[in-house]
Coordinates of C-alpha atoms in Angstrom, one line a residue:
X4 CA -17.5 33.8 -57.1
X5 CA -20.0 37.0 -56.1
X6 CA -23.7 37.8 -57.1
X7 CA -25.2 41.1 -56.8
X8 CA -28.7 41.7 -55.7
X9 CA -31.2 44.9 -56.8
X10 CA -30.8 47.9 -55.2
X11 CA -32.7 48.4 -51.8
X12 CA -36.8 47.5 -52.1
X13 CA -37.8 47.1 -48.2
X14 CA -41.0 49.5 -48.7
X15 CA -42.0 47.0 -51.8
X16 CA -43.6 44.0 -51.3
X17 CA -41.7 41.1 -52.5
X18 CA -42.9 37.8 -53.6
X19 CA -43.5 34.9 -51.6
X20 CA -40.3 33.3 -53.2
X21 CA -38.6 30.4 -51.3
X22 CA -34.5 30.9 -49.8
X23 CA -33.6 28.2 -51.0
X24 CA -29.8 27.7 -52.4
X25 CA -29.0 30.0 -55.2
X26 CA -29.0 29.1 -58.7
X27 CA -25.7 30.4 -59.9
X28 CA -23.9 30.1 -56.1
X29 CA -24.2 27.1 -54.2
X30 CA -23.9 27.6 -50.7
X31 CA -26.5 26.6 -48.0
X32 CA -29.9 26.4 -48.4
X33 CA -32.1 27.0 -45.8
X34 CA -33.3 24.1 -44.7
X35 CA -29.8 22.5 -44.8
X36 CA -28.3 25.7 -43.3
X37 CA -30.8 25.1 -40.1
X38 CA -30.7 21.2 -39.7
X39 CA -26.5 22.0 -39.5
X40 CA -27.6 24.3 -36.8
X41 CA -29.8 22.4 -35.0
X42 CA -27.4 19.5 -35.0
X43 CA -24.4 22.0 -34.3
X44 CA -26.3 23.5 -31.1
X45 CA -27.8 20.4 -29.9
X46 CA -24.4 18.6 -29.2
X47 CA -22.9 22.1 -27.4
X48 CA -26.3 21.7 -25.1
X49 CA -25.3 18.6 -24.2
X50 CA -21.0 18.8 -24.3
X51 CA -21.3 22.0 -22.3
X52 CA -23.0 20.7 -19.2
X53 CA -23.6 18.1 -16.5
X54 CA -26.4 19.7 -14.7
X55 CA -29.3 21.9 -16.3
X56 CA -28.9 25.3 -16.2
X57 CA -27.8 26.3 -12.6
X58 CA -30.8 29.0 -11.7
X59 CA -32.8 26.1 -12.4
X60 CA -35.1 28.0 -15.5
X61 CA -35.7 24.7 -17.3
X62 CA -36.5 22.3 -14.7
X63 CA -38.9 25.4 -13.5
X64 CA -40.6 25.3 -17.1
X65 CA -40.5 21.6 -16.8
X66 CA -42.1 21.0 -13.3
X67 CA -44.7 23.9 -14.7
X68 CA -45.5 22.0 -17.6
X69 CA -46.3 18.8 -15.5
X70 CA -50.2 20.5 -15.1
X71 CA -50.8 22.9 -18.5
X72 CA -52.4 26.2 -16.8
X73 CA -53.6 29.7 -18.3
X74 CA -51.0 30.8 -16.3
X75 CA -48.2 30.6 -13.3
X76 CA -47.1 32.3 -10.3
X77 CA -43.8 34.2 -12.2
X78 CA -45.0 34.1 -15.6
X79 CA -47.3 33.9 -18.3
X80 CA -47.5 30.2 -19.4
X81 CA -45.6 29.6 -23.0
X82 CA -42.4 28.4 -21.8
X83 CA -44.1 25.5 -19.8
X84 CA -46.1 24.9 -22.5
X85 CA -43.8 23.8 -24.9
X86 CA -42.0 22.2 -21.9
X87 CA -44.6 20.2 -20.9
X88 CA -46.0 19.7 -24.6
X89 CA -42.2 18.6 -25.6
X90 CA -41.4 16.0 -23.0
X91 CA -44.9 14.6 -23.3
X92 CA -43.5 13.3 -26.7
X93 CA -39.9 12.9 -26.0
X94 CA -37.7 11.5 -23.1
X95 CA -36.4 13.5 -20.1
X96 CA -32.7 14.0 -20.2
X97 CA -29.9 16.1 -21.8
X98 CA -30.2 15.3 -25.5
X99 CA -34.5 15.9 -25.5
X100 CA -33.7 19.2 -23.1
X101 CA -30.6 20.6 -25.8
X102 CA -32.7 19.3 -28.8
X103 CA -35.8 21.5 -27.7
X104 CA -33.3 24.7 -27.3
X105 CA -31.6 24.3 -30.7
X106 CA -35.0 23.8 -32.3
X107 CA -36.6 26.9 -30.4
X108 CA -33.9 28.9 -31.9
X109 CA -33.8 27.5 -35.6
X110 CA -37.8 28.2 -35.2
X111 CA -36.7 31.8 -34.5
X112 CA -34.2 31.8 -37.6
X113 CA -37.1 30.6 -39.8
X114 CA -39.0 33.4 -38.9
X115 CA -35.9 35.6 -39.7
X116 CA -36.1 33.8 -43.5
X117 CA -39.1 34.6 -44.1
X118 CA -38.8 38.5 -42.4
X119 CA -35.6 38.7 -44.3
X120 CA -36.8 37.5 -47.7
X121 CA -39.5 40.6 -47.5
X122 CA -37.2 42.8 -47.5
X123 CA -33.9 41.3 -49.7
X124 CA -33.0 39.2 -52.3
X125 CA -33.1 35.8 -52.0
X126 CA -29.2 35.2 -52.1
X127 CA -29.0 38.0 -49.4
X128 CA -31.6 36.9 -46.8
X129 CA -29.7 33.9 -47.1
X130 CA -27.1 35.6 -46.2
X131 CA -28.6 37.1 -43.3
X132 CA -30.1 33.9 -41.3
X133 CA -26.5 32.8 -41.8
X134 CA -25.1 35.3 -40.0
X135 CA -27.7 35.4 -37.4
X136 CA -27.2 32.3 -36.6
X137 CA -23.9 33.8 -35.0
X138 CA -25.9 36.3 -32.5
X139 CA -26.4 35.1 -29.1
X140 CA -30.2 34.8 -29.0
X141 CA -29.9 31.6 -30.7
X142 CA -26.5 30.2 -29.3
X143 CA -25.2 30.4 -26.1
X144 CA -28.0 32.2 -24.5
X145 CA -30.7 30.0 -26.1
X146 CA -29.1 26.9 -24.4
X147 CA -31.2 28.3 -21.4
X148 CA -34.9 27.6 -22.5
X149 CA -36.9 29.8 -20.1
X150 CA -39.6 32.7 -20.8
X151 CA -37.1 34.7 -22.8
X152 CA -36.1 32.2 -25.0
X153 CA -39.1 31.6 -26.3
X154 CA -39.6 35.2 -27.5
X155 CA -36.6 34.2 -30.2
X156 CA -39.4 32.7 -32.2
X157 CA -42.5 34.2 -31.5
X158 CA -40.7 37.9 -32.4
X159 CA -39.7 37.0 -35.2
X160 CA -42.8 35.4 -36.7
X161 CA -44.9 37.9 -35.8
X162 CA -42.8 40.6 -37.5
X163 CA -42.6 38.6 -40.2
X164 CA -46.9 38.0 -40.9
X165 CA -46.9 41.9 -39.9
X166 CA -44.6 42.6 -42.6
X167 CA -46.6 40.3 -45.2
X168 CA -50.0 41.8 -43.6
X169 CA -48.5 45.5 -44.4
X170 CA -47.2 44.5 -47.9
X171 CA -49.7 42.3 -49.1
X172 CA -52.8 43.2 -47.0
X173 CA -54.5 39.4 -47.0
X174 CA -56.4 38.1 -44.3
X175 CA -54.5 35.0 -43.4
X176 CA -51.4 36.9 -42.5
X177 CA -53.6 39.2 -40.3
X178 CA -55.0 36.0 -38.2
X179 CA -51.6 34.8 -38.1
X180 CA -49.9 38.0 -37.0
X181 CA -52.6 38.7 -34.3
X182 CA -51.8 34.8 -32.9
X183 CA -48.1 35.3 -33.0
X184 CA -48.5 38.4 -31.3
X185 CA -50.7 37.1 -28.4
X186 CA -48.2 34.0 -28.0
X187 CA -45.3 36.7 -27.5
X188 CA -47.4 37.8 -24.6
X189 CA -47.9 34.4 -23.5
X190 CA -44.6 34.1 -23.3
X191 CA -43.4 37.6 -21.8
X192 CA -45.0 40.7 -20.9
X193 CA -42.2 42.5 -22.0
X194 CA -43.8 41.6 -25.3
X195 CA -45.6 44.7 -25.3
X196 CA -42.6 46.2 -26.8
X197 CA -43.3 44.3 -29.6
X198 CA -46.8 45.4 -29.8
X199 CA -45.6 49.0 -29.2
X200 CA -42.7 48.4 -32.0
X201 CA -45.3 46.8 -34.2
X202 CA -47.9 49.7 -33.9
X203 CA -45.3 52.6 -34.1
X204 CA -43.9 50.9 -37.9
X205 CA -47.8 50.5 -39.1
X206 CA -48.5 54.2 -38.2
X207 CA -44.7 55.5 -39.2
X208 CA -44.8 53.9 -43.1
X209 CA -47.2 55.7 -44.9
X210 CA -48.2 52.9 -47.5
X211 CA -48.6 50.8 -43.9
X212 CA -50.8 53.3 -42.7
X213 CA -53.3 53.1 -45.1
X214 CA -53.6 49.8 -44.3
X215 CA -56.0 50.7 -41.4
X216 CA -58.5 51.7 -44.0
X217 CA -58.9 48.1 -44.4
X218 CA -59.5 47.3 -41.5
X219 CA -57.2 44.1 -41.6
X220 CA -54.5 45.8 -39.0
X221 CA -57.6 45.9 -36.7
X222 CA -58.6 42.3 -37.5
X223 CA -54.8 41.3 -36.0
X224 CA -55.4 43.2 -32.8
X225 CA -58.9 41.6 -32.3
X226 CA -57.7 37.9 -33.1
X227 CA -54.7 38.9 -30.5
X228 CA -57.4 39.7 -27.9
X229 CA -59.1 36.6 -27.9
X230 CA -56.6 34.7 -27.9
X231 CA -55.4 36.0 -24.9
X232 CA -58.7 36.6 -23.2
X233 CA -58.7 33.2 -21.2
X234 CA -55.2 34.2 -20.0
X235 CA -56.4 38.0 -19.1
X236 CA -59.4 36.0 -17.2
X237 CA -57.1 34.2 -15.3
X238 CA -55.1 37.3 -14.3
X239 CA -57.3 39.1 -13.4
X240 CA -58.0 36.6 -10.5
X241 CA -55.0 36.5 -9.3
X242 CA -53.8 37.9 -5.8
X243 CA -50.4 36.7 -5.9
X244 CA -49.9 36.3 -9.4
X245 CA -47.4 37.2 -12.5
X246 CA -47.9 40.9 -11.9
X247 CA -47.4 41.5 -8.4
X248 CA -44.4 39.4 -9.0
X249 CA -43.2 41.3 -11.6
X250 CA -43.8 44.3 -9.1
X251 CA -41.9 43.3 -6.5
X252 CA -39.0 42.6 -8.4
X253 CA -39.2 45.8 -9.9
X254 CA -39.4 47.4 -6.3
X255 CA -35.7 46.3 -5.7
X256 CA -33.8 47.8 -8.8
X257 CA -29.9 46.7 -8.2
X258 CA -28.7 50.0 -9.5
X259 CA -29.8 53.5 -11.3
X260 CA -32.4 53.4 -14.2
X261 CA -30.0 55.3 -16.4
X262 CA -27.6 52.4 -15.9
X263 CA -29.8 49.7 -16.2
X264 CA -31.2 51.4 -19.5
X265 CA -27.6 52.8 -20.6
X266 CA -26.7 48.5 -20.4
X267 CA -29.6 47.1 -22.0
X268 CA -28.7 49.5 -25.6
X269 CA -25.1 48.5 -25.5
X270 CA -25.6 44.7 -24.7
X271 CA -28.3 44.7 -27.5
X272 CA -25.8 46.9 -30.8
X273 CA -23.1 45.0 -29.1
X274 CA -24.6 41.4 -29.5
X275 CA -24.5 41.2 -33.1
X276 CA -20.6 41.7 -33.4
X277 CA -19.7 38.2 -34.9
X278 CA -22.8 38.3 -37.2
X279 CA -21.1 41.5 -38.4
X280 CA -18.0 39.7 -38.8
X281 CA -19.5 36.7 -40.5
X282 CA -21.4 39.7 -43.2
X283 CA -17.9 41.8 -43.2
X284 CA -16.2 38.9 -44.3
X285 CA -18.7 37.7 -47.0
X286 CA -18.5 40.8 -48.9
X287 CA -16.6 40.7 -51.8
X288 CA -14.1 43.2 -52.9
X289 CA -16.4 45.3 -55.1
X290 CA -17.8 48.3 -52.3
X291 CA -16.8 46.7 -49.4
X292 CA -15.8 49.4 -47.3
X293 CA -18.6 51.4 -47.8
X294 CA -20.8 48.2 -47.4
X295 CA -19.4 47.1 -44.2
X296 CA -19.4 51.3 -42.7
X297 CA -23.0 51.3 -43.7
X298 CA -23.6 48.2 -42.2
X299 CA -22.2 48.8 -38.5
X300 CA -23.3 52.3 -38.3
X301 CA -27.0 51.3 -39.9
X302 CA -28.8 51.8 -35.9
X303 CA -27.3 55.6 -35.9
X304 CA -28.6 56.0 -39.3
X305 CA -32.2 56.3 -38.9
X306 CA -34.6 56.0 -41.7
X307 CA -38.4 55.7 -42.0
X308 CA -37.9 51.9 -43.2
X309 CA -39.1 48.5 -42.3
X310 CA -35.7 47.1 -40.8
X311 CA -34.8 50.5 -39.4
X312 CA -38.2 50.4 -37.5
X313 CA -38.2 46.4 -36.5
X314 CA -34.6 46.7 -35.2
X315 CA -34.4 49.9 -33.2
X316 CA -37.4 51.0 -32.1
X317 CA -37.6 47.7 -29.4
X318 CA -34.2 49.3 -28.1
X319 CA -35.6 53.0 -28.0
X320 CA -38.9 51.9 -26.2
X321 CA -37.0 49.7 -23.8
X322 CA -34.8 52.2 -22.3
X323 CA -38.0 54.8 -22.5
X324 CA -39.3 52.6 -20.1
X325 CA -36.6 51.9 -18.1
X326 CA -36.3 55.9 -17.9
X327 CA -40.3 56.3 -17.0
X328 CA -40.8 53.5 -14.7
X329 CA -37.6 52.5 -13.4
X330 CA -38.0 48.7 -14.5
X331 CA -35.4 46.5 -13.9
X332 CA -34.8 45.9 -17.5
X333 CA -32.4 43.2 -18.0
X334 CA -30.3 42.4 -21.2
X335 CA -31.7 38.8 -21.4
X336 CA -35.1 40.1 -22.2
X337 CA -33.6 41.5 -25.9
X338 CA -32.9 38.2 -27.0
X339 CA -34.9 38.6 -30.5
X340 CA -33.3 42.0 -30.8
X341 CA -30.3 41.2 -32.0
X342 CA -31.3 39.2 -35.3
X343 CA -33.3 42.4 -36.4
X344 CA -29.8 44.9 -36.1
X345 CA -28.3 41.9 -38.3
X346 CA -31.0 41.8 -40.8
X347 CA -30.8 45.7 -40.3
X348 CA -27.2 45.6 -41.3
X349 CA -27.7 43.5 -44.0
X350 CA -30.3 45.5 -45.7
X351 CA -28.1 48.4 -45.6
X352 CA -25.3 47.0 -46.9
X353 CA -27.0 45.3 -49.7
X354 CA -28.4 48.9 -50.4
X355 CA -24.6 49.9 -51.3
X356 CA -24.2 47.5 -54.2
X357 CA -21.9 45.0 -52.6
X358 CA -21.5 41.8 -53.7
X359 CA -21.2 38.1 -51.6
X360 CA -18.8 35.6 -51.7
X361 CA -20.4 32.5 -50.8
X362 CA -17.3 30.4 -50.8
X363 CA -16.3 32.8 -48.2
X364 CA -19.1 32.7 -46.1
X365 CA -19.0 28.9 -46.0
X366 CA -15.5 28.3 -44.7
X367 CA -16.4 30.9 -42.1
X368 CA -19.7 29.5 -40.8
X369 CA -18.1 26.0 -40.8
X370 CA -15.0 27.2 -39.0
X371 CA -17.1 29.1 -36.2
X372 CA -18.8 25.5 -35.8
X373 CA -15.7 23.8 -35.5
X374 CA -15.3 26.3 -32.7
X375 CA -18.5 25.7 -31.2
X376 CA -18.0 21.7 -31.2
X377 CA -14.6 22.2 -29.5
X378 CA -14.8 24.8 -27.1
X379 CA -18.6 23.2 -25.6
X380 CA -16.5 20.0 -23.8
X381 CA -14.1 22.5 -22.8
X382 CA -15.8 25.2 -21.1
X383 CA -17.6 22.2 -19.4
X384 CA -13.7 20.9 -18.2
X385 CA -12.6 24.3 -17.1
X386 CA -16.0 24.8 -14.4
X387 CA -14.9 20.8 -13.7
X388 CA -12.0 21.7 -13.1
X389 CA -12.7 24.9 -11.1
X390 CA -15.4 22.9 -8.9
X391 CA -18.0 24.9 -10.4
X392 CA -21.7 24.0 -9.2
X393 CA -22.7 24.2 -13.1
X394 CA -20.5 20.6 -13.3
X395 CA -19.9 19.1 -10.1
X396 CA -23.7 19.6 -8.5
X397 CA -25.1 16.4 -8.5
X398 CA -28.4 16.8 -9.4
X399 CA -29.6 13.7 -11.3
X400 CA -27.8 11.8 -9.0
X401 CA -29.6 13.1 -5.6
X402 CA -32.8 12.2 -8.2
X403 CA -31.6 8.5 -8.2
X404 CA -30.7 8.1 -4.3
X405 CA -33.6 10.1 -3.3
X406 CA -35.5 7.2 -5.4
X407 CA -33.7 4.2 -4.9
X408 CA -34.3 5.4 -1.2
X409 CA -37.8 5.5 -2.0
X410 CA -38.3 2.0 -3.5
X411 CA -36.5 0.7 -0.6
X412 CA -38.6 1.6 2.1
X413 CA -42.2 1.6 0.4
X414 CA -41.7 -0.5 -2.5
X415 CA -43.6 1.6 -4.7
X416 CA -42.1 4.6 -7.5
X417 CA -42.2 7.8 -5.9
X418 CA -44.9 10.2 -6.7
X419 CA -44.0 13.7 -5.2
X420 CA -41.2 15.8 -4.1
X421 CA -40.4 19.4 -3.0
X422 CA -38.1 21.5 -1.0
X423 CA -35.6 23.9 -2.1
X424 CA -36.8 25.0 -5.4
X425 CA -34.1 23.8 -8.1
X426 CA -33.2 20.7 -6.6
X427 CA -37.2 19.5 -5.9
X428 CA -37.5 20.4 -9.6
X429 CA -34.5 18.6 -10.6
X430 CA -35.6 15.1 -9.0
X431 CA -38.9 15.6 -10.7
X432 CA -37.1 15.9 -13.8
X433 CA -34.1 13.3 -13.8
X434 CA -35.6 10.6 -11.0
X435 CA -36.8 7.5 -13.6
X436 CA -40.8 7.8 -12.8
X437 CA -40.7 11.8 -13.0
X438 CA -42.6 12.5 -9.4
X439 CA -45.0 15.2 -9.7
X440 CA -43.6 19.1 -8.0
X441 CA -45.5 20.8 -5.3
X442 CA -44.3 23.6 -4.0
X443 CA -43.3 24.0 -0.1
X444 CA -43.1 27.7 0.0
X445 CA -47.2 28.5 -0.3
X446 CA -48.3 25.6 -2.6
X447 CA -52.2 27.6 -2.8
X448 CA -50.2 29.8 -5.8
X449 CA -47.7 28.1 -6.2
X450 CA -48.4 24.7 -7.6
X451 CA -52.8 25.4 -7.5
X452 CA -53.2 22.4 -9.6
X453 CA -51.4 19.8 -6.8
X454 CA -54.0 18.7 -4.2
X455 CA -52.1 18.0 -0.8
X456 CA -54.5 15.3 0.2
X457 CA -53.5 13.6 -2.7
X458 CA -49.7 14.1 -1.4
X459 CA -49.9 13.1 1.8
X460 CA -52.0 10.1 0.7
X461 CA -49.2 9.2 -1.7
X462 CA -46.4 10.5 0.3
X463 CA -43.5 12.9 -0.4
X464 CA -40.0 13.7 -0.1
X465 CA -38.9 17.4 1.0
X466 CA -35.2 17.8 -0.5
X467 CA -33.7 20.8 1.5
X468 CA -29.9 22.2 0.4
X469 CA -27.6 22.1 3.1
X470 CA -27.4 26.0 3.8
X471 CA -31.5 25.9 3.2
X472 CA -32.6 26.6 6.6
X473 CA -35.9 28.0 5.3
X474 CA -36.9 25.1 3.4
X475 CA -35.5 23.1 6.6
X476 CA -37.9 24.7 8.7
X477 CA -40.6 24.6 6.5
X478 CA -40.1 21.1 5.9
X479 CA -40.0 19.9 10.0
X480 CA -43.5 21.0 10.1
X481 CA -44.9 19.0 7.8
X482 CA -43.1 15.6 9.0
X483 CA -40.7 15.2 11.4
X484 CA -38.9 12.0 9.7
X485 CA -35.6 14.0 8.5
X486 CA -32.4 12.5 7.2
X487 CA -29.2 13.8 6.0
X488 CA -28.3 12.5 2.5
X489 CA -24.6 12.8 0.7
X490 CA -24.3 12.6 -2.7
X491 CA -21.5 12.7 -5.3
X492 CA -20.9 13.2 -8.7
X493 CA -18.5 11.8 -10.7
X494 CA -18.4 12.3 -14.6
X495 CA -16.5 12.6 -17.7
X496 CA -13.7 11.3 -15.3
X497 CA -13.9 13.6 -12.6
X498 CA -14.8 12.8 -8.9
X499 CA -16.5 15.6 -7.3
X500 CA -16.8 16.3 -3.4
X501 CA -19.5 15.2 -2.0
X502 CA -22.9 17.4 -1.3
X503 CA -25.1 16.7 2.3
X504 CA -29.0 17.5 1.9
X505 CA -31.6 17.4 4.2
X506 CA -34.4 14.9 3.4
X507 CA -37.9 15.0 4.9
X508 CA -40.2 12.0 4.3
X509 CA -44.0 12.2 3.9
X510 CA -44.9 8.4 4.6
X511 CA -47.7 7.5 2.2
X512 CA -51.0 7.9 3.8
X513 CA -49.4 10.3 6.9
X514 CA -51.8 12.8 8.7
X515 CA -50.7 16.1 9.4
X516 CA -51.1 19.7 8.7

């Protein structure tokens, strides 16, 4: 069975018409379509891993989230937000950790929806969340909730209310586009592509443009400003903050900026290919070819339109950058990007006159989830079997000895830990009273809100890695009771070798530096 939609109307507004399943073609609704997803994603996030994510993002957002602050040392403050906001409500561990990055995502999809629905058909934006829900952004890379994971949502819902503010020109969408946008920066500063992307459309569309006449655009940027202005405050008094961060990383670019830039592009036309696949294959017979040329070569095609603009121009002004200033642009940041070259492609092939087989495009959404239950437990027994740190680290189970260990000698939960990074922020997370994190490596910027007195009054562990001779050191000169620990971790039937740590104890009530 196939439905045809109107020709092309992305300059038009559209109605504020639900996606909900189509009258005449059953298929998914939305809501069903992202509660499959949700429950799809949240089991790979647990099936395809033992340990958190091995860089350590998400106990990082965690540990940050422990004290809500305008801001932290190496980002702006969204991600421990929601973190801290999330795990307020639900329990530490696995499921509430894969839950929150499924749901993250689906929040990004639903912003698609409604993006998607201002510029298609009902039957085809549809369409078009379905087959984003194939891009990376919101699968495999969204299983690592950090500060570019949360720009999955917060892109696409501010594209969405500017779209709506352009079309429509009400005042509600102009508050909620000028909040979206400041909660984009909140999460990243790369955000100001998005700014830059949404500015550049307004001023490019000539029935946008007038808008400005209005003065509702301007309304958006001055709700954006104030909603960032206690985060600007705080910046601003920063010595050692987010932006001389962001600085010294960029001081130590890995490779050319032409490379860096040259990467970024491909990664981001390149991430969409099974969403293509999933559109390519929902096209029924009737202009197919043409549909699915128009499709993939839609970014070389470019047109003064909405999706044209949302999709391409955060490409073009990233590797403009790149170019100027040498950043060291990195193909995670673009993880929104890819569900605009989808809806992109979708706009242009619905612009040909094809038609959509939605029996079709159900068996191959359900067959790519079949796929995803399978292959999560077995990517997770291939880095088993390989030894991989991703499996066989044992994380929550140095959390357990380090607090058994605890109880033992002082008979009370434990209250703090630090050491090396990852693994002080993974006992805060999987140890059973959640100690708070302070930071050994310059605690003043670090971890501001922890008061040392407090600390030593309390007492502390130091956890060092074995090959950690920094955090060793470090660690001596606050107390000089070390211990070496070994831990193991054995799951899903494998036995893993053992790991050795260095353990520093604070006694509760100690005196010292």
């Amino acid at each position: 069975m196939t439905s045809t939609g109107p020709s092309d109307r992305s300059s038009d507004p559209q109605p504020d018409a639900p996606i909900g399943a189509p009258q005449r073609h059953p298929f998914l609704g939305l809501i069903p379509l992202l509660l499959l997803f949700v429950a799809v994603w949240t089991w790979a996030g647990i099936a395809m891993r033992t340990n958190l994510d091995r860089p350590g993002d998400m106990v990082e957002a965690y540990v940050w989230g422990q004290s809500l602050q305008w801001g932290y040392f190496k980002h702006p403050p969204l991600s421990a937000w929601i973190a801290g906001t999330w795990f307020r409500a639900v329990p530490e561990g696995h499921f509430g950790y894969a839950l929150l990055c499924a749901l993250n995502a689906a929040a990004g999809l639903a912003g698609l929806a409604v993006l998607a629905r201002r510029l298609l058909p009902a039957d085809w934006a549809l369409l078009c969340v379905a087959a984003a829900t194939l891009t990376p952004g919101v699968t495999t890379m969204a299983m690592r909730f950090n500060a570019n994971a949360v720009l999955v949502p917060t892109w696409l819902w501010a594209m969405a209310l500017f779209v709506r503010l352009m079309q429509d020109g009400r005042r509600r969408d102009a508050i909620g586009c000028g909040l979206l946008c400041a909660l984009a920066v909140l999460g990243k500063y790369y955000s100001g592509v998005l700014l830059l992307t949404l500015l550049a459309s307004a001023l490019i569309v000539p029935t946008w443009r007038r808008r400005f006449a209005t003065g509702l655009p301007w309304l958006a940027i001055g709700v954006a400003l104030l909603a960032l202005l206690p985060h600007i405050v705080w910046l601003a008094a920063q010595t050692d903050g987010p932006l001389q961060y962001a600085r010294e990383a960029a001081g130590r670019p890995p490779e050319k900026a032409e490379m860096r830039a040259l990467r970024f592009a491909l990664a981001q036309l390149a991430f969409p290919a099974l969403a293509l696949g999933l559109l390519a294959g929902a096209l029924g017979p009737r202009g197919r070819g043409a549909a699915i040329w128009a499709a993939v070569t839609a970014p070389l095609r470019p047109r003064r339109e909405p999706a044209w603009l949302l999709a391409m121009l955060p490409i073009v002004l990233t590797v403009t950058a790149t170019l100027v200033t040498g950043a060291r642009t990195s193909t995670v940041w673009g993880m929104p990007i890819p569900l605009g070259l989808t809806l992109l492609a979708v706009c242009r092939a619905q612009a040909r006159g094809a038609t959509i087989d939605f029996g079709r495009a159900r068996r191959i959404l359900v067959a790519s989830w079949v796929l995803v239950i399978l292959l999560a437990p077995a990517l997770w027994w291939v880095e088993a079997r390989q030894g991989d740190d991703a499996a066989g680290e044992p994380r929550a189970e140095l959390a357990a000895a380090l607090d058994q260990d605890w109880r033992r000698e002082f008979g009370t939960p434990l209250r703090w830990v630090s050491g090396t990074r990852v693994l002080a922020a993974s006992t805060a997370f999987y140890a059973d009273d959640h100690p708070g994190y302070w930071s050994l490596w310059g605690p003043a910027h670090e971890t501001p809100w922890v008061d040392l007195k407090r600390v030593r009054a309390e007492g502390s562990v130091i956890v060092c890695a074995e090959d950690d001779r920094e955090c060793q050191d470090a660690a001596a000169r606050m107390s000089s009771r070390s211990t070496e620990l070994e831990v193991a971790k054995h799951a899903r039937g494998f036995r893993f070798a053992p790991r050795r740590y260095r353990v520093v104890v604070i006694a509760p009530g100690a005196t010292g530096p």
